[in-house]
Structure formats: structure tokens, C-alpha cells
mmCIF file of N, CA and C in Angstrom:
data_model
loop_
_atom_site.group_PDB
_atom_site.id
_atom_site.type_symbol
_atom_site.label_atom_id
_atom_site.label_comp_id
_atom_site.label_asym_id
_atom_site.label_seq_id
_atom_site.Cartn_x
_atom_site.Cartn_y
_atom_site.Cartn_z
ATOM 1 N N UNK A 88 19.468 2.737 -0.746
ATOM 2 C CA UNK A 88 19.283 3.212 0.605
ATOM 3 C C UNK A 88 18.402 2.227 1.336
ATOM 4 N N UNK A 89 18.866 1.555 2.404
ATOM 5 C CA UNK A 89 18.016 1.428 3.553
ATOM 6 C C UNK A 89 16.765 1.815 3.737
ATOM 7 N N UNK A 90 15.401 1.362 3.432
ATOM 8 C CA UNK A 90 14.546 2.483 3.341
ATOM 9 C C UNK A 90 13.850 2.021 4.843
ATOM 10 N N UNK A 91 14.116 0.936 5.447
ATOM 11 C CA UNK A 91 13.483 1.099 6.878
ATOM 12 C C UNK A 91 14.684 1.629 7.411
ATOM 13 N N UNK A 92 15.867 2.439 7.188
ATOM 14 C CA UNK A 92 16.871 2.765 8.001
ATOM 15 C C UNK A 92 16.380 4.689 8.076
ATOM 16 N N UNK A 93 16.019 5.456 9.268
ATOM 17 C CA UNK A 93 15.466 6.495 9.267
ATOM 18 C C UNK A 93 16.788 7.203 9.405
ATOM 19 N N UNK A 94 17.817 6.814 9.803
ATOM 20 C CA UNK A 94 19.184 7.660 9.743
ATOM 21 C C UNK A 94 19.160 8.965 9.281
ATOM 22 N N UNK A 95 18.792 8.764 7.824
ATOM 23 C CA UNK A 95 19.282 10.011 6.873
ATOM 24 C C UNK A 95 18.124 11.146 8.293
ATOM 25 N N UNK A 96 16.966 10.989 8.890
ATOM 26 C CA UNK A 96 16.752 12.099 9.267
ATOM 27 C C UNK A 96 17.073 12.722 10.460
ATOM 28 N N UNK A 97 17.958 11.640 10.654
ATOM 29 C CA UNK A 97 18.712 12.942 12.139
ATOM 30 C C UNK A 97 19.991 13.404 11.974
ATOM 31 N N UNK A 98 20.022 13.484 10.001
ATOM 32 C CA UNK A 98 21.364 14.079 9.890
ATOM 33 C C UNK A 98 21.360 15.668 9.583
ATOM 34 N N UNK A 99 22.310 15.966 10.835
ATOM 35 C CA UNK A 99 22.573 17.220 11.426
ATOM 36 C C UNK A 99 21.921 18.558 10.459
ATOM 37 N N UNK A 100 22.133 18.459 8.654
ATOM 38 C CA UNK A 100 21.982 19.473 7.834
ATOM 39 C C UNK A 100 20.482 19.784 7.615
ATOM 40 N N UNK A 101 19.446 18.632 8.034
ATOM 41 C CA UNK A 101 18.356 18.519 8.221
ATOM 42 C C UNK A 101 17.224 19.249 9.592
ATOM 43 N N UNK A 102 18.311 20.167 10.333
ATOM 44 C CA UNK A 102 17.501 20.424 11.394
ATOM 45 C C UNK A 102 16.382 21.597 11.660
ATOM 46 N N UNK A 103 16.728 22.278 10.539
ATOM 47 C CA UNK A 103 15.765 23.303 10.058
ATOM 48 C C UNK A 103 14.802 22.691 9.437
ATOM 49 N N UNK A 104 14.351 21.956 9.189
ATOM 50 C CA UNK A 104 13.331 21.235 8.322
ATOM 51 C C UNK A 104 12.336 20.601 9.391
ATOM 52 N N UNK A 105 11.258 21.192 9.038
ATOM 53 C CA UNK A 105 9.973 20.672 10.079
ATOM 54 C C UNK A 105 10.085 18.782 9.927
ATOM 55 N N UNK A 106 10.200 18.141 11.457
ATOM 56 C CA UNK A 106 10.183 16.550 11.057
ATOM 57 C C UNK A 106 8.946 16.396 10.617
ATOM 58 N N UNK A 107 7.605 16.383 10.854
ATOM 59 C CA UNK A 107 6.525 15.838 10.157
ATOM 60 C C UNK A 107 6.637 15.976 8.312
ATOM 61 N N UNK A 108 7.907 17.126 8.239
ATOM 62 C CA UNK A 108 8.226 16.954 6.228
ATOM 63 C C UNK A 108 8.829 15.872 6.192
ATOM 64 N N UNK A 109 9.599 15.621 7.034
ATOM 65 C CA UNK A 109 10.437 14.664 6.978
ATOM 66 C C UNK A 109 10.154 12.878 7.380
ATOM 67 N N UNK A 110 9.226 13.276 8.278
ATOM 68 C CA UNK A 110 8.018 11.892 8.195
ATOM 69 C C UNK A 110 7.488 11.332 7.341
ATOM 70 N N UNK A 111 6.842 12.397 6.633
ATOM 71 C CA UNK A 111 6.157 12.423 5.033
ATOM 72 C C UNK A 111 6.843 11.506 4.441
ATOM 73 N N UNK A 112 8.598 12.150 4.376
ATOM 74 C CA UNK A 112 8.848 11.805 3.038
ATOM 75 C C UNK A 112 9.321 9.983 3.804
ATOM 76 N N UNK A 113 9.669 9.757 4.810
ATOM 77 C CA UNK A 113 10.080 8.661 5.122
ATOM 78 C C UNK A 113 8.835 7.612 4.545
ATOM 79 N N UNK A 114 7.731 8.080 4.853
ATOM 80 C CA UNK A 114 6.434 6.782 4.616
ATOM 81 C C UNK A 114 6.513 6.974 3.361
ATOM 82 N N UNK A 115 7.002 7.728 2.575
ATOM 83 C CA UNK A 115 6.578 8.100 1.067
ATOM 84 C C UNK A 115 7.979 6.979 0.431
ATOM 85 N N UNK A 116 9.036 6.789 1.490
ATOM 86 C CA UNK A 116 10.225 6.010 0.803
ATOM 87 C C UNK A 116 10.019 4.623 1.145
ATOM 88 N N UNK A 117 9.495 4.626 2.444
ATOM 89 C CA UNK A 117 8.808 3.301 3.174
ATOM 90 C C UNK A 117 7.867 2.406 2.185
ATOM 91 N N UNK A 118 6.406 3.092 2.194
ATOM 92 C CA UNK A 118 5.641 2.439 1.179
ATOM 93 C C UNK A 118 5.829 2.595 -0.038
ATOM 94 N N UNK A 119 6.684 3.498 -0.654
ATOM 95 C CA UNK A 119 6.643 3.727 -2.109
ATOM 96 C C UNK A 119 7.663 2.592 -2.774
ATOM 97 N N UNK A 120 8.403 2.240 -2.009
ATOM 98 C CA UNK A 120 9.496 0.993 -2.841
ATOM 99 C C UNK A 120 8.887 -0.434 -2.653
ATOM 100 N N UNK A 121 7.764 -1.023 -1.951
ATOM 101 C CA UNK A 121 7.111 -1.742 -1.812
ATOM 102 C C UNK A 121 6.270 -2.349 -3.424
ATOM 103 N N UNK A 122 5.748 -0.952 -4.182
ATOM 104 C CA UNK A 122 4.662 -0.780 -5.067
ATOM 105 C C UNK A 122 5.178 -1.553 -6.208
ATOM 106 N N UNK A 123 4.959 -1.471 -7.242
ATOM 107 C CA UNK A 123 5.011 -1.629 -8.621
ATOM 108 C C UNK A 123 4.767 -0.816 -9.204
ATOM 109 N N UNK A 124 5.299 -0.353 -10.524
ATOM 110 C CA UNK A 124 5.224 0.860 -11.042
ATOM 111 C C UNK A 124 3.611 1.382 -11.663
ATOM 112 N N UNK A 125 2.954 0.174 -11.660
ATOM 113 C CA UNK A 125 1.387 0.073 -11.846
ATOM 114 C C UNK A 125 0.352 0.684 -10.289
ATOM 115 N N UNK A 126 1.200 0.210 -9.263
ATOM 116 C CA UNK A 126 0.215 1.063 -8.332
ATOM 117 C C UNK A 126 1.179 2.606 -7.654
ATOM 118 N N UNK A 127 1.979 2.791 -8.338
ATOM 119 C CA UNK A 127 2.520 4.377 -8.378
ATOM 120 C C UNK A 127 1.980 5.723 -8.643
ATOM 121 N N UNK A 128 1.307 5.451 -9.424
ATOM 122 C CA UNK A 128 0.657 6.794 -9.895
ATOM 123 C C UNK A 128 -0.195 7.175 -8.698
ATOM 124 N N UNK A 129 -1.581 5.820 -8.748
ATOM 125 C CA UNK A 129 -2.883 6.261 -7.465
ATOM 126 C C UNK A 129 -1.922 6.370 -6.134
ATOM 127 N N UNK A 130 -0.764 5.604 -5.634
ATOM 128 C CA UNK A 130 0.120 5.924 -4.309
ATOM 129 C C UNK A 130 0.316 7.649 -4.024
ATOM 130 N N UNK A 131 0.789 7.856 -5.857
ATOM 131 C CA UNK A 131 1.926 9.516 -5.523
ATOM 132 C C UNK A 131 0.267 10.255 -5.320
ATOM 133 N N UNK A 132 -0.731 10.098 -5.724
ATOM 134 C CA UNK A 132 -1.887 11.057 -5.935
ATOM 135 C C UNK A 132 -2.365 10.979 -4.581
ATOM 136 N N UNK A 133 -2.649 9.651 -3.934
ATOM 137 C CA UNK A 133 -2.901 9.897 -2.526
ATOM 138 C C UNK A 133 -1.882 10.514 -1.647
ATOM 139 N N UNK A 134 -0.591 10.396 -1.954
ATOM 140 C CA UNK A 134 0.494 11.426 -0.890
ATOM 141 C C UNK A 134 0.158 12.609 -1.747
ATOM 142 N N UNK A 135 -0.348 13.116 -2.271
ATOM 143 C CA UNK A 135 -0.258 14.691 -2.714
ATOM 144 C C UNK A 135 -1.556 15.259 -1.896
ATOM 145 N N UNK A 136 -2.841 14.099 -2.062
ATOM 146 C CA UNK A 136 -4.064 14.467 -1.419
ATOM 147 C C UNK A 136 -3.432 14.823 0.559
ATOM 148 N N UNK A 137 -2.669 14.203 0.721
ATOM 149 C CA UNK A 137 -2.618 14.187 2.159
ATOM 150 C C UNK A 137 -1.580 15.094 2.069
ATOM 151 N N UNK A 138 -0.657 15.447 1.730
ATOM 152 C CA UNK A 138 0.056 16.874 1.753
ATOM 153 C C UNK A 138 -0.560 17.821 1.438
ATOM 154 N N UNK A 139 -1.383 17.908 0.869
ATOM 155 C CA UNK A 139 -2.228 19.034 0.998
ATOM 156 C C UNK A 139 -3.054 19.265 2.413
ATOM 157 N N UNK A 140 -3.869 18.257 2.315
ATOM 158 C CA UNK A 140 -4.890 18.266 3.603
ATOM 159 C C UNK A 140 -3.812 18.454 4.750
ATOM 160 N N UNK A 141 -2.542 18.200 5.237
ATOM 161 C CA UNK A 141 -1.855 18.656 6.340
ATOM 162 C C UNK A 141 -0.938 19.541 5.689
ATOM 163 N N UNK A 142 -1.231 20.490 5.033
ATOM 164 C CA UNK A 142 -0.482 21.396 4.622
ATOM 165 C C UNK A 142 0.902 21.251 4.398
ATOM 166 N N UNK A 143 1.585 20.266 4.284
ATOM 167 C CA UNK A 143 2.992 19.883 3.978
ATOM 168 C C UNK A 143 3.513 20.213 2.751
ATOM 169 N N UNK A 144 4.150 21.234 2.094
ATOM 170 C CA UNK A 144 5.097 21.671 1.269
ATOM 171 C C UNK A 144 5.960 21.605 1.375
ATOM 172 N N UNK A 145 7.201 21.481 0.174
ATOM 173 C CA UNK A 145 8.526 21.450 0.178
ATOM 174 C C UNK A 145 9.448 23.082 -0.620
ATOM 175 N N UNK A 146 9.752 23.928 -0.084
ATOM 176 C CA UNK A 146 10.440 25.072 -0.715
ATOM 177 C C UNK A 146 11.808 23.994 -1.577
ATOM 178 N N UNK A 147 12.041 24.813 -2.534
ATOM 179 C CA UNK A 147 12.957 24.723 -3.711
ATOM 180 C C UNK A 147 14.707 24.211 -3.126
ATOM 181 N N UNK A 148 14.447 24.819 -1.596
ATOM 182 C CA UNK A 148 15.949 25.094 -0.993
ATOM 183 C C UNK A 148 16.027 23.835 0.080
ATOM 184 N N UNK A 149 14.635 23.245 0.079
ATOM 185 C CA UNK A 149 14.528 22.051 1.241
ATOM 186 C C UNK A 149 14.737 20.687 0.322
ATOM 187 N N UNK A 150 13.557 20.669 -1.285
ATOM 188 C CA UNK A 150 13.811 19.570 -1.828
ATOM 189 C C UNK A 150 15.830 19.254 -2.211
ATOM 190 N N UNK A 151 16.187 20.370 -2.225
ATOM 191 C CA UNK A 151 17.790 20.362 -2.811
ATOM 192 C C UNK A 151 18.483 20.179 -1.951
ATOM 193 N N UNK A 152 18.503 20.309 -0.366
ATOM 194 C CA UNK A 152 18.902 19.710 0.709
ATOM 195 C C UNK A 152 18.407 18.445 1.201
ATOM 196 N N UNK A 153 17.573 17.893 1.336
ATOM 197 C CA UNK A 153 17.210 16.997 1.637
ATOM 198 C C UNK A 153 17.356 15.701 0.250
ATOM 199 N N UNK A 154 17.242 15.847 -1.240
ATOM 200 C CA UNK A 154 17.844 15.251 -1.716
ATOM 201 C C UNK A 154 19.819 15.004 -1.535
ATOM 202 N N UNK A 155 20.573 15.780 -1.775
ATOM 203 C CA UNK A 155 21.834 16.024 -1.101
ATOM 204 C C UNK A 155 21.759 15.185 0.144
ATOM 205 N N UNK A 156 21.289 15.554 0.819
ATOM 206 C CA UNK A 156 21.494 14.457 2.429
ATOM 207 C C UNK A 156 21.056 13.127 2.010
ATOM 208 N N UNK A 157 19.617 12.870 1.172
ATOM 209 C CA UNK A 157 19.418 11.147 0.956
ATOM 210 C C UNK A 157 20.737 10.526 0.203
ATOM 211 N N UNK A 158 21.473 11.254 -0.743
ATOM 212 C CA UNK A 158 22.283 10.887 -1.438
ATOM 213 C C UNK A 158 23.690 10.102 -0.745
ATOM 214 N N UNK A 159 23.525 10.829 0.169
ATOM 215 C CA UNK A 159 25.407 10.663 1.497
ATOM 216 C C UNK A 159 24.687 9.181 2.314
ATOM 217 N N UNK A 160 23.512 8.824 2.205
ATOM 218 C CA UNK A 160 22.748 7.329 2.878
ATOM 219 C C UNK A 160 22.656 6.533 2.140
ATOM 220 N N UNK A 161 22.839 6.902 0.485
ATOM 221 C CA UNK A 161 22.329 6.294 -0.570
ATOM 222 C C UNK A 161 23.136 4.808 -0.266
ATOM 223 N N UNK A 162 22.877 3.469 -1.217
ATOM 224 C CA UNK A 162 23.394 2.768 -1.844
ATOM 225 C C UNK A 162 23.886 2.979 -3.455
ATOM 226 N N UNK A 163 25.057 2.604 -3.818
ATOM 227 C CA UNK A 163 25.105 2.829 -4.715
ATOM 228 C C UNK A 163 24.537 2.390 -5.957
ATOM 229 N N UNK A 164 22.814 1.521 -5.747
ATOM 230 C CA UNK A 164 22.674 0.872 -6.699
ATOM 231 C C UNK A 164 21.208 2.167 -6.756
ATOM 232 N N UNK A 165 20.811 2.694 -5.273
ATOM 233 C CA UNK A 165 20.211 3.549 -5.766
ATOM 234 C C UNK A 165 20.274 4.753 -6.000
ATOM 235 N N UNK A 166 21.681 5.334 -6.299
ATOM 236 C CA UNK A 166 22.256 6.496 -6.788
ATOM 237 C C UNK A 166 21.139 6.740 -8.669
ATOM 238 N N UNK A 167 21.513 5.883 -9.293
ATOM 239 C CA UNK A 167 20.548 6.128 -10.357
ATOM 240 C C UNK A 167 19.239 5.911 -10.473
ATOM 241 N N UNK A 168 18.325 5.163 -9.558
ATOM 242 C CA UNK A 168 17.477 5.677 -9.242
ATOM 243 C C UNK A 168 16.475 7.077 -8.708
ATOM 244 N N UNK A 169 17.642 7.496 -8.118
ATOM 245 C CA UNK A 169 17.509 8.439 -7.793
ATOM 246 C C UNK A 169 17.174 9.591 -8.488
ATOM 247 N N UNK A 170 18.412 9.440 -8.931
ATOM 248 C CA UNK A 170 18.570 10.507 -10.573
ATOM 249 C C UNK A 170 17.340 10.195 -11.314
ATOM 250 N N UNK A 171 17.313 9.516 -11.747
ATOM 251 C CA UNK A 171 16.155 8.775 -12.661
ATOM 252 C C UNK A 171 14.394 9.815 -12.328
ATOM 253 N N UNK A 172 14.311 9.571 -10.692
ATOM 254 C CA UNK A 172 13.251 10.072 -10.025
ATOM 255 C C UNK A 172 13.036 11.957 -10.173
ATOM 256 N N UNK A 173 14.768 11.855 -10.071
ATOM 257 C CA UNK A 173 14.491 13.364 -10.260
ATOM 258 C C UNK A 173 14.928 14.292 -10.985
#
């Protein structure tokens, strides 16, 4: 996927979903493919510290939609990545 391409979030199945979740997760795809798997861990711990502090949660029915929608943007090289992640 494109990860400076924001597409996937103005797709239509996404509109019930608060955008600042969806912000989140963009900087979280933005800076997180940048890292090395060595500065991953302290990255995911500081996005958890700041989802908390702005109260940002994901319900069970949003992570399973919103994965589903990254998937239809995917590349196919990061289809198993993907998987892999989740």
C-alpha cells in the first residue's frame, strides 16, 4: 500500500468511523513503515500512550472493517504483511 496515499480513508465503508481514528491509524502507517523492527516496539508504546491520552479506541467491528478496506488499497506485496501483522 501506498502509505503516503490517504485514499483508503475516504473510502465510502469508512464513514461511520470517527476520522481522528482514522488519522491515528494513517500516522501510525506513515511513520511506522519508516522504522526498523528495533525501533518498533518504543514507536507501538508511544502510539498506545497517545491513544489513550486522546481517548482513541478501536471496537472489534471497526478494526475488521477498516482492515477489509486497507486490504482493497493494498499492494500485493503487502497483502502478507499484513496478515503477518495481524
Amino acid at each position: 500500500m501506498e502509505m503516503t496515499n490517504n485514499e483508503w480513508m475516504n473510502d465510502p465503508a469508512l464513514t461511520g468511523i470517527d476520522k481522528n481514528k482514522l488519522i491515528f491509524l494513517e500516522k501510525l502507517f506513515i511513520q511506522g513503515s519508516k522504522l526498523t523492527q528495533k525501533e518498533m516496539m518504543p514507536f507501538l508504546l508511544s502510539l498506545s500512550k497517545q491513544s489513550r491520552e486522546n481517548n482513541i479506541s478501536f471496537q472489534k467491528d471497526e478494526v475488521q472493517l477498516i482492515y477489509s478496506v486497507l486490504q482493497k488499497y493494498a499492494t500485493p506485496e503487502d497483502i502478507p504483511k499484513m496478515q503477518k501483522l495481524s
